[in-house]
Amino acid sequence: MLGLGHLPGRRAAPHPRVAAAWVGDGEVHGGGMDEGHGRAPPPTGAGVPAKKKAPGPSANAEPYDRRKYYQYAADKEKAFSELYTFCFNLAKPPTGRNIDMDTASAFWSVLVAPRYPLMNDILKFIAEKGTFKGVNKDLWTMTLEFCRTVHPDLSNYEADGAWPTMLDDFVLWKKASGSTSVEDRDVDIV
């Protein structure tokens, strides 16, 4: 599974091919996340011996262009959003519109949970319920937006917002479990 870890709470580094394909503008056709799928085609001319370069200043040049890195570093939120979208397209089967919940949970645990603690609660909810089978592009996008905008204690959650059903169900579950902020509980501090 491209080294993303198999448990929602587990944080593992993404597979180097994921990062390399994203930064290198690799074209992604999907193909699933199973072993043997999603591999990049061999470079043009594979199997043909490489020509030796003449020694000179270009022989010691950087192996890649760092301008792309500097563009990402200049706007980290935009770069993260692009990586997040890229990961959905990478995990999606070529003819499908959804990714399975296990794959989505693995990506969320690696990409979103370290940045937004609320994602850990969402992953617990998904694991506990066990009824959610797949994630479409809308749910994928709105889950990140939910984690970015809603406080971990749900104090700024608006029930009349246009969140996907899974996220509304999560809020009901979290409030029912009593794991909201201290202000929401009936606690007398003496």
Short mmCIF file of C-alpha atoms in Angstrom, two decimals:
data_model
loop_
_atom_site.label_atom_id
_atom_site.label_comp_id
_atom_site.label_asym_id
_atom_site.label_seq_id
_atom_site.Cartn_x
_atom_site.Cartn_y
_atom_site.Cartn_z
CA MET A 1 0.00 0.00 0.00
CA LEU A 2 2.74 2.41 -0.94
CA GLY A 3 4.09 2.53 2.59
CA LEU A 4 1.25 4.55 4.09
CA GLY A 5 0.64 2.27 7.03
CA HIS A 6 -2.28 -0.05 7.48
CA LEU A 7 -3.96 1.41 10.56
CA PRO A 8 -5.76 4.75 10.66
CA GLY A 9 -3.89 5.94 13.75
CA ARG A 10 -0.48 4.91 12.46
CA ARG A 11 1.71 7.60 10.98
CA ALA A 12 4.09 6.37 8.33
CA ALA A 13 6.05 8.23 5.71
CA PRO A 14 4.52 8.22 2.23
CA HIS A 15 6.22 6.07 -0.34
CA PRO A 16 8.99 7.95 -2.19
CA ARG A 17 7.20 7.37 -5.50
CA VAL A 18 4.21 9.38 -4.27
CA ALA A 19 6.34 12.39 -3.44
CA ALA A 20 8.49 12.02 -6.56
CA ALA A 21 5.50 11.75 -8.87
CA TRP A 22 3.83 14.76 -7.26
CA VAL A 23 6.88 17.03 -7.35
CA GLY A 24 7.89 15.78 -10.79
CA ASP A 25 4.43 16.45 -12.25
CA GLY A 26 4.07 12.72 -12.83
CA GLU A 27 0.97 11.83 -14.76
CA VAL A 28 -1.30 9.68 -12.66
CA HIS A 29 -3.84 7.34 -14.20
CA GLY A 30 -4.86 5.69 -10.97
CA GLY A 31 -4.52 1.95 -10.99
CA GLY A 32 -5.20 1.28 -7.36
CA MET A 33 -2.90 1.03 -4.42
CA ASP A 34 -2.11 -2.68 -4.54
CA GLU A 35 1.38 -3.93 -5.18
CA GLY A 36 2.21 -3.90 -8.85
CA HIS A 37 -0.19 -1.09 -9.72
CA GLY A 38 0.43 2.59 -10.07
CA ARG A 39 4.04 2.14 -11.08
CA ALA A 40 5.48 4.73 -13.36
CA PRO A 41 6.33 3.53 -16.86
CA PRO A 42 10.03 3.10 -17.58
CA PRO A 43 11.75 6.19 -18.93
CA THR A 44 11.90 6.60 -22.69
CA GLY A 45 14.79 4.66 -24.08
CA ALA A 46 14.88 2.20 -21.19
CA GLY A 47 17.23 -0.64 -21.92
CA VAL A 48 19.30 1.54 -24.23
CA PRO A 49 22.77 2.26 -22.86
CA ALA A 50 23.13 5.88 -21.81
CA LYS A 51 25.52 8.05 -23.75
CA LYS A 52 28.45 9.35 -21.77
CA LYS A 53 28.41 13.08 -21.25
CA ALA A 54 31.45 15.13 -21.96
CA PRO A 55 33.08 16.42 -18.79
CA GLY A 56 32.32 20.03 -18.09
CA PRO A 57 30.24 22.31 -15.93
CA SER A 58 26.99 20.45 -16.67
CA ALA A 59 28.39 17.18 -15.31
CA ASN A 60 28.17 18.57 -11.75
CA ALA A 61 24.74 20.17 -12.17
CA GLU A 62 21.91 19.53 -9.71
CA PRO A 63 19.94 16.35 -10.44
CA TYR A 64 16.66 18.29 -10.43
CA ASP A 65 15.41 21.82 -10.77
CA ARG A 66 14.90 23.41 -7.33
CA ARG A 67 12.57 26.14 -8.60
CA LYS A 68 9.57 23.88 -8.04
CA TYR A 69 10.63 23.35 -4.42
CA TYR A 70 10.91 27.09 -3.87
CA GLN A 71 7.45 27.61 -5.37
CA TYR A 72 6.00 25.09 -2.92
CA ALA A 73 7.93 26.56 0.00
CA ALA A 74 6.59 30.04 -0.79
CA ASP A 75 2.95 28.95 -0.34
CA LYS A 76 2.82 25.87 1.87
CA GLU A 77 -0.98 25.75 2.16
CA LYS A 78 -1.39 25.77 -1.62
CA ALA A 79 1.31 23.13 -1.98
CA PHE A 80 -0.38 20.96 0.66
CA SER A 81 -3.73 21.31 -1.12
CA GLU A 82 -2.12 20.24 -4.39
CA LEU A 83 -0.49 17.23 -2.72
CA TYR A 84 -3.78 16.31 -1.06
CA THR A 85 -5.66 16.43 -4.38
CA PHE A 86 -2.86 14.52 -6.09
CA CYS A 87 -3.14 11.72 -3.52
CA PHE A 88 -6.86 11.27 -4.23
CA ASN A 89 -6.16 10.98 -7.95
CA LEU A 90 -3.31 8.57 -7.27
CA ALA A 91 -5.48 6.27 -5.15
CA LYS A 92 -8.55 6.37 -7.40
CA PRO A 93 -8.96 3.46 -9.82
CA PRO A 94 -8.65 4.52 -13.48
CA THR A 95 -12.36 4.12 -14.24
CA GLY A 96 -13.72 4.80 -10.76
CA ARG A 97 -14.82 7.91 -8.96
CA ASN A 98 -14.22 6.78 -5.38
CA ILE A 99 -11.41 5.41 -3.28
CA ASP A 100 -12.07 2.81 -0.62
CA MET A 101 -12.32 3.92 3.00
CA ASP A 102 -9.23 1.99 4.12
CA THR A 103 -7.06 3.81 1.58
CA ALA A 104 -8.62 7.18 2.39
CA SER A 105 -8.07 6.56 6.11
CA ALA A 106 -4.43 5.68 5.51
CA PHE A 107 -3.88 8.87 3.51
CA TRP A 108 -5.74 10.96 6.09
CA SER A 109 -3.67 9.52 8.93
CA VAL A 110 -0.46 10.48 7.13
CA LEU A 111 -1.44 13.74 5.47
CA VAL A 112 -4.13 15.38 7.59
CA ALA A 113 -3.89 14.03 11.16
CA PRO A 114 -0.43 15.47 11.87
CA ARG A 115 -1.63 18.96 10.86
CA TYR A 116 -5.17 18.89 12.20
CA PRO A 117 -5.84 16.95 15.45
CA LEU A 118 -9.57 16.76 14.67
CA MET A 119 -8.74 14.21 11.96
CA ASN A 120 -7.73 11.67 14.63
CA ASP A 121 -11.26 11.86 16.06
CA ILE A 122 -12.76 11.48 12.59
CA LEU A 123 -10.63 8.39 12.01
CA LYS A 124 -11.79 6.91 15.33
CA PHE A 125 -15.38 7.58 14.30
CA ILE A 126 -14.88 5.89 10.91
CA ALA A 127 -13.27 2.85 12.54
CA GLU A 128 -15.97 2.59 15.21
CA LYS A 129 -18.89 2.94 12.80
CA GLY A 130 -17.44 0.70 10.09
CA THR A 131 -20.32 1.50 7.73
CA PHE A 132 -18.53 3.85 5.35
CA LYS A 133 -17.20 2.05 2.29
CA GLY A 134 -15.83 4.70 -0.03
CA VAL A 135 -14.84 8.35 -0.42
CA ASN A 136 -15.75 10.46 -3.43
CA LYS A 137 -13.95 13.63 -4.48
CA ASP A 138 -16.46 15.88 -2.66
CA LEU A 139 -16.08 14.07 0.67
CA TRP A 140 -12.28 14.01 0.22
CA THR A 141 -12.15 17.77 -0.37
CA MET A 142 -14.70 18.69 2.30
CA THR A 143 -12.97 16.56 4.95
CA LEU A 144 -9.82 18.65 4.61
CA GLU A 145 -11.87 21.87 4.65
CA PHE A 146 -13.74 20.65 7.75
CA CYS A 147 -10.47 19.96 9.57
CA ARG A 148 -9.10 23.36 8.55
CA THR A 149 -12.11 25.39 9.65
CA VAL A 150 -13.81 23.58 12.55
CA HIS A 151 -12.14 23.76 15.96
CA PRO A 152 -11.27 20.44 17.63
CA ASP A 153 -13.85 21.16 20.33
CA LEU A 154 -16.51 21.80 17.62
CA SER A 155 -17.24 25.22 19.13
CA ASN A 156 -17.52 26.89 15.73
CA TYR A 157 -19.38 24.06 13.96
CA GLU A 158 -22.55 25.25 12.26
CA ALA A 159 -25.25 22.59 12.00
CA ASP A 160 -26.80 24.31 9.00
CA GLY A 161 -23.52 24.19 7.06
CA ALA A 162 -23.31 22.19 3.87
CA TRP A 163 -21.05 19.41 5.18
CA PRO A 164 -21.25 15.86 3.83
CA THR A 165 -23.42 13.45 5.83
CA MET A 166 -20.42 11.56 7.18
CA LEU A 167 -19.09 14.73 8.81
CA ASP A 168 -22.50 15.64 10.25
CA ASP A 169 -22.72 12.11 11.66
CA PHE A 170 -19.23 12.53 13.11
CA VAL A 171 -20.28 15.71 14.94
CA LEU A 172 -23.33 13.99 16.43
CA TRP A 173 -21.13 11.04 17.48
CA LYS A 174 -18.50 13.29 19.06
CA LYS A 175 -21.06 15.35 20.96
CA ALA A 176 -22.85 12.20 22.14
CA SER A 177 -19.59 10.66 23.32
CA GLY A 178 -19.02 13.71 25.54
CA SER A 179 -15.59 14.48 24.13
CA THR A 180 -16.30 18.12 23.39
CA SER A 181 -14.77 21.11 25.14
CA VAL A 182 -14.99 21.84 28.87
CA GLU A 183 -17.34 24.77 28.14
CA ASP A 184 -19.89 22.39 26.59
CA ARG A 185 -20.02 20.14 29.67
CA ASP A 186 -21.85 20.83 32.91
CA VAL A 187 -18.82 21.01 35.16
CA ASP A 188 -18.62 23.03 38.34
CA ILE A 189 -15.12 24.23 39.09
CA VAL A 190 -14.61 25.08 42.74
#
